[in-house]
PDB file of C-alpha atoms and ligand atoms in Angstrom:
ATOM      1  CA  MET F  29       0.000   0.000   0.000  1.00 77.00           C
ATOM      2  CA  SER F  30       1.463   3.316  -1.066  1.00 80.00           C
ATOM      3  CA  ASP F  31       0.659   5.274   2.117  1.00 94.00           C
ATOM      4  CA  CYS F  32       1.732   2.533   4.559  1.00 98.00           C
ATOM      5  CA  ILE F  33       4.928   3.354   6.463  1.00 98.00           C
ATOM      6  CA  PHE F  34       5.924  -0.299   6.881  1.00 98.00           C
ATOM      7  CA  CYS F  35       5.471  -0.902   3.120  1.00 98.00           C
ATOM      8  CA  LYS F  36       7.800   2.084   2.668  1.00 98.00           C
ATOM      9  CA  ILE F  37      10.284   0.432   5.044  1.00 98.00           C
ATOM     10  CA  VAL F  38      10.049  -2.780   2.970  1.00 98.00           C
ATOM     11  CA  LYS F  39      10.793  -0.756  -0.193  1.00 97.00           C
ATOM     12  CA  GLU F  40      13.550   1.154   1.651  1.00 97.00           C
ATOM     13  CA  GLU F  41      11.806   4.472   0.962  1.00 97.00           C
ATOM     14  CA  ILE F  42      12.010   5.061   4.741  1.00 97.00           C
ATOM     15  CA  PRO F  43      15.244   4.078   6.512  1.00 98.00           C
ATOM     16  CA  SER F  44      15.259   1.407   9.203  1.00 98.00           C
ATOM     17  CA  THR F  45      17.852  -0.662  11.005  1.00 98.00           C
ATOM     18  CA  ARG F  46      17.320  -4.128   9.601  1.00 98.00           C
ATOM     19  CA  VAL F  47      18.369  -7.094  11.668  1.00 98.00           C
ATOM     20  CA  TYR F  48      16.877  -9.793   9.452  1.00 98.00           C
ATOM     21  CA  GLU F  49      15.626 -10.311   5.932  1.00 98.00           C
ATOM     22  CA  ASP F  50      14.601 -13.174   3.698  1.00 98.00           C
ATOM     23  CA  GLU F  51      12.410 -13.603   0.624  1.00 98.00           C
ATOM     24  CA  PHE F  52       9.186 -13.007   2.581  1.00 98.00           C
ATOM     25  CA  VAL F  53       9.946 -11.227   5.825  1.00 98.00           C
ATOM     26  CA  ILE F  54      12.008  -8.370   7.236  1.00 98.00           C
ATOM     27  CA  GLY F  55      12.944  -7.637  10.858  1.00 98.00           C
ATOM     28  CA  PHE F  56      14.064  -4.193  12.016  1.00 98.00           C
ATOM     29  CA  ARG F  57      14.559  -2.182  15.202  1.00 98.00           C
ATOM     30  CA  ASP F  58      11.563  -0.352  16.653  1.00 98.00           C
ATOM     31  CA  LEU F  59      11.996   3.430  16.573  1.00 98.00           C
ATOM     32  CA  ASN F  60      10.839   3.735  20.204  1.00 97.00           C
ATOM     33  CA  PRO F  61      12.144   0.629  21.972  1.00 97.00           C
ATOM     34  CA  LEU F  62      10.199  -0.623  25.000  1.00 96.00           C
ATOM     35  CA  ALA F  63      12.898  -3.132  25.972  1.00 97.00           C
ATOM     36  CA  LYS F  64      16.667  -3.465  25.487  1.00 97.00           C
ATOM     37  CA  GLU F  65      15.924  -5.478  22.378  1.00 98.00           C
ATOM     38  CA  HIS F  66      12.765  -4.414  20.544  1.00 98.00           C
ATOM     39  CA  LEU F  67      12.410  -5.630  16.982  1.00 98.00           C
ATOM     40  CA  LEU F  68       9.497  -5.599  14.583  1.00 98.00           C
ATOM     41  CA  PHE F  69       8.950  -8.499  12.171  1.00 98.00           C
ATOM     42  CA  ILE F  70       6.691  -7.993   9.167  1.00 98.00           C
ATOM     43  CA  HIS F  71       5.754  -9.826   6.006  1.00 98.00           C
ATOM     44  CA  ARG F  72       6.805  -7.994   2.848  1.00 98.00           C
ATOM     45  CA  ASP F  73       3.193  -8.271   1.594  1.00 98.00           C
ATOM     46  CA  HIS F  74       0.768  -5.779   3.065  1.00 97.00           C
ATOM     47  CA  SER F  75      -2.070  -6.865   5.344  1.00 97.00           C
ATOM     48  CA  LYS F  76      -3.805  -4.703   7.931  1.00 97.00           C
ATOM     49  CA  ASP F  77      -3.662  -6.919  11.014  1.00 98.00           C
ATOM     50  CA  ILE F  78      -3.497 -10.590  12.040  1.00 98.00           C
ATOM     51  CA  ASN F  79      -7.169 -11.190  11.235  1.00 98.00           C
ATOM     52  CA  ASP F  80      -6.813  -9.701   7.773  1.00 97.00           C
ATOM     53  CA  LEU F  81      -3.662 -11.784   7.239  1.00 97.00           C
ATOM     54  CA  SER F  82      -5.243 -14.994   8.606  1.00 96.00           C
ATOM     55  CA  ASP F  83      -8.261 -14.590   6.315  1.00 95.00           C
ATOM     56  CA  ALA F  84      -6.289 -13.822   3.179  1.00 94.00           C
ATOM     57  CA  ASN F  85      -2.957 -15.563   3.553  1.00 96.00           C
ATOM     58  CA  PRO F  86      -2.489 -17.682   6.689  1.00 96.00           C
ATOM     59  CA  ALA F  87       0.773 -19.170   5.386  1.00 97.00           C
ATOM     60  CA  GLN F  88       2.321 -15.756   5.990  1.00 98.00           C
ATOM     61  CA  LEU F  89       2.069 -16.435   9.726  1.00 97.00           C
ATOM     62  CA  SER F  90       4.502 -19.311   9.419  1.00 98.00           C
ATOM     63  CA  ASP F  91       6.790 -17.195   7.221  1.00 98.00           C
ATOM     64  CA  VAL F  92       6.989 -14.598  10.003  1.00 98.00           C
ATOM     65  CA  PHE F  93       7.370 -17.087  12.868  1.00 98.00           C
ATOM     66  CA  LYS F  94      10.076 -19.013  11.008  1.00 98.00           C
ATOM     67  CA  ALA F  95      11.922 -15.714  10.572  1.00 98.00           C
ATOM     68  CA  ILE F  96      11.575 -14.861  14.270  1.00 98.00           C
ATOM     69  CA  SER F  97      12.808 -18.325  15.200  1.00 98.00           C
ATOM     70  CA  SER F  98      15.781 -18.081  12.871  1.00 98.00           C
ATOM     71  CA  TYR F  99      16.744 -14.581  14.031  1.00 98.00           C
ATOM     72  CA  SER F 100      16.312 -15.334  17.730  1.00 98.00           C
ATOM     73  CA  LYS F 101      18.538 -18.397  17.507  1.00 98.00           C
ATOM     74  CA  SER F 102      21.284 -16.789  15.440  1.00 98.00           C
ATOM     75  CA  SER F 103      21.332 -13.554  17.488  1.00 97.00           C
ATOM     76  CA  GLY F 104      21.380 -15.349  20.853  1.00 96.00           C
ATOM     77  CA  LEU F 105      18.073 -13.772  21.907  1.00 97.00           C
ATOM     78  CA  ALA F 106      16.499 -17.222  22.233  1.00 97.00           C
ATOM     79  CA  SER F 107      19.025 -18.339  24.843  1.00 97.00           C
ATOM     80  CA  SER F 108      17.801 -15.769  27.383  1.00 97.00           C
ATOM     81  CA  GLY F 109      14.224 -15.677  26.072  1.00 97.00           C
ATOM     82  CA  PHE F 110      11.913 -13.173  24.488  1.00 98.00           C
ATOM     83  CA  ARG F 111       8.267 -12.198  24.018  1.00 97.00           C
ATOM     84  CA  VAL F 112       6.221 -11.839  20.811  1.00 98.00           C
ATOM     85  CA  VAL F 113       3.308  -9.371  20.809  1.00 97.00           C
ATOM     86  CA  THR F 114       0.890  -8.286  18.119  1.00 98.00           C
ATOM     87  CA  ASN F 115      -1.672  -5.526  18.580  1.00 98.00           C
ATOM     88  CA  LEU F 116      -5.027  -5.314  16.811  1.00 98.00           C
ATOM     89  CA  GLY F 117      -7.371  -2.360  16.642  1.00 96.00           C
ATOM     90  CA  SER F 118      -8.248   0.341  19.101  1.00 96.00           C
ATOM     91  CA  ASP F 119      -8.250  -1.579  22.402  1.00 96.00           C
ATOM     92  CA  GLY F 120      -5.065  -3.346  21.286  1.00 97.00           C
ATOM     93  CA  CYS F 121      -3.501   0.099  20.734  1.00 96.00           C
ATOM     94  CA  GLN F 122      -2.492  -0.719  17.157  1.00 97.00           C
ATOM     95  CA  THR F 123      -0.979   2.388  15.554  1.00 98.00           C
ATOM     96  CA  VAL F 124       0.540   1.027  12.335  1.00 98.00           C
ATOM     97  CA  PHE F 125      -1.883  -0.870  10.125  1.00 98.00           C
ATOM     98  CA  HIS F 126       0.567  -3.258   8.466  1.00 98.00           C
ATOM     99  CA  THR F 127       0.588  -6.534  10.425  1.00 98.00           C
ATOM    100  CA  HIS F 128       3.632  -6.632  12.657  1.00 98.00           C
ATOM    101  CA  PHE F 129       5.006  -8.677  15.513  1.00 98.00           C
ATOM    102  CA  HIS F 130       6.940  -7.003  18.315  1.00 98.00           C
ATOM    103  CA  VAL F 131       9.857  -9.134  19.536  1.00 98.00           C
ATOM    104  CA  LEU F 132      10.940  -7.972  22.986  1.00 98.00           C
ATOM    105  CA  GLY F 133      13.840  -9.204  25.066  1.00 97.00           C
ATOM    106  CA  GLY F 134      17.426  -8.556  26.070  1.00 97.00           C
ATOM    107  CA  GLU F 135      16.321  -8.104  29.689  1.00 96.00           C
ATOM    108  CA  LYS F 136      13.795  -9.559  32.155  1.00 95.00           C
ATOM    109  CA  LEU F 137      10.386  -8.301  31.030  1.00 95.00           C
ATOM    110  CA  GLY F 138       7.652  -7.191  33.421  1.00 90.00           C
ATOM    111  CA  GLY F 139       3.968  -7.822  32.935  1.00 84.00           C
ATOM    112  CA  PHE F 140       2.555 -11.166  31.896  1.00 71.00           C
ATOM    113  CA  GLY F 141       3.363 -13.955  34.322  1.00 62.00           C
ATOM    114  CA  SER F 142       5.655 -11.944  36.589  1.00 60.00           C
TER     115      SER F 142
HETATM  116  P1  5GP V 202       1.697  -0.858  17.256  1.00 80.53           P
HETATM  117  O1  5GP V 202       1.356   0.134  18.325  1.00 80.53           O
HETATM  118  O2  5GP V 202       0.955  -0.559  15.963  1.00 80.53           O
HETATM  119  O3  5GP V 202       1.583  -2.272  17.688  1.00 80.53           O
HETATM  120  O4  5GP V 202       3.244  -0.661  16.982  1.00 80.53           O
HETATM  121  C1  5GP V 202       3.795   0.163  16.033  1.00 80.53           C
HETATM  122  C2  5GP V 202       5.264   0.269  16.353  1.00 80.53           C
HETATM  123  O5  5GP V 202       5.941   0.816  15.233  1.00 80.53           O
HETATM  124  C3  5GP V 202       5.571   1.188  17.553  1.00 80.53           C
HETATM  125  O6  5GP V 202       6.268   0.433  18.540  1.00 80.53           O
HETATM  126  C4  5GP V 202       6.419   2.302  16.949  1.00 80.53           C
HETATM  127  O7  5GP V 202       7.463   2.714  17.809  1.00 80.53           O
HETATM  128  C5  5GP V 202       6.955   1.655  15.678  1.00 80.53           C
HETATM  129  N1  5GP V 202       7.194   2.589  14.591  1.00 80.53           N
HETATM  130  C6  5GP V 202       6.333   3.531  14.113  1.00 80.53           C
HETATM  131  N2  5GP V 202       6.869   4.170  13.065  1.00 80.53           N
HETATM  132  C7  5GP V 202       8.095   3.615  12.858  1.00 80.53           C
HETATM  133  C8  5GP V 202       9.130   3.854  11.903  1.00 80.53           C
HETATM  134  O8  5GP V 202       9.033   4.703  11.012  1.00 80.53           O
HETATM  135  N3  5GP V 202      10.245   3.097  12.016  1.00 80.53           N
HETATM  136  C9  5GP V 202      10.393   2.134  12.981  1.00 80.53           C
HETATM  137  N4  5GP V 202      11.531   1.450  12.995  1.00 80.53           N
HETATM  138  N5  5GP V 202       9.428   1.873  13.890  1.00 80.53           N
HETATM  139  C10 5GP V 202       8.296   2.614  13.832  1.00 80.53           C
HETATM  140 ZN1   ZN V 203       1.934  -2.006   4.427  1.00 80.53          ZN
END
């Protein structure tokens, strides 16, 4: 989508610090990190949110999770652990409407289960 900032990041029209890329997926650093390590993983193809993606192209979910798995193992993030979060809609506080998965780690995270 032409007015989507994450599509612009995919096309490198907006700069980002990429940590991962393959044929389907890119991973890059969040502009406003909420943890020592805060990455965003997105499919190169535009979808609005996880429901949109699951309806239209559910295989993209495995593309993204394979990428997260690969990155987390090669970067060492998986050895200490991490959290994956996706927000949807208003109550979920979604602000960018290109499906994305926050990968948070690099330190002990508060919140869920602690
Ligand atoms: P949401 O609230 O939609 O789940 O998350 C959107 C995330 O995108 C936020 O954490 C925000 O900091 C990040 N973000 C927004 N614009 C940009 C940008 O231009 N570059 C990068 N790297 N991250 C962005
Ligand atoms: Zn997009």
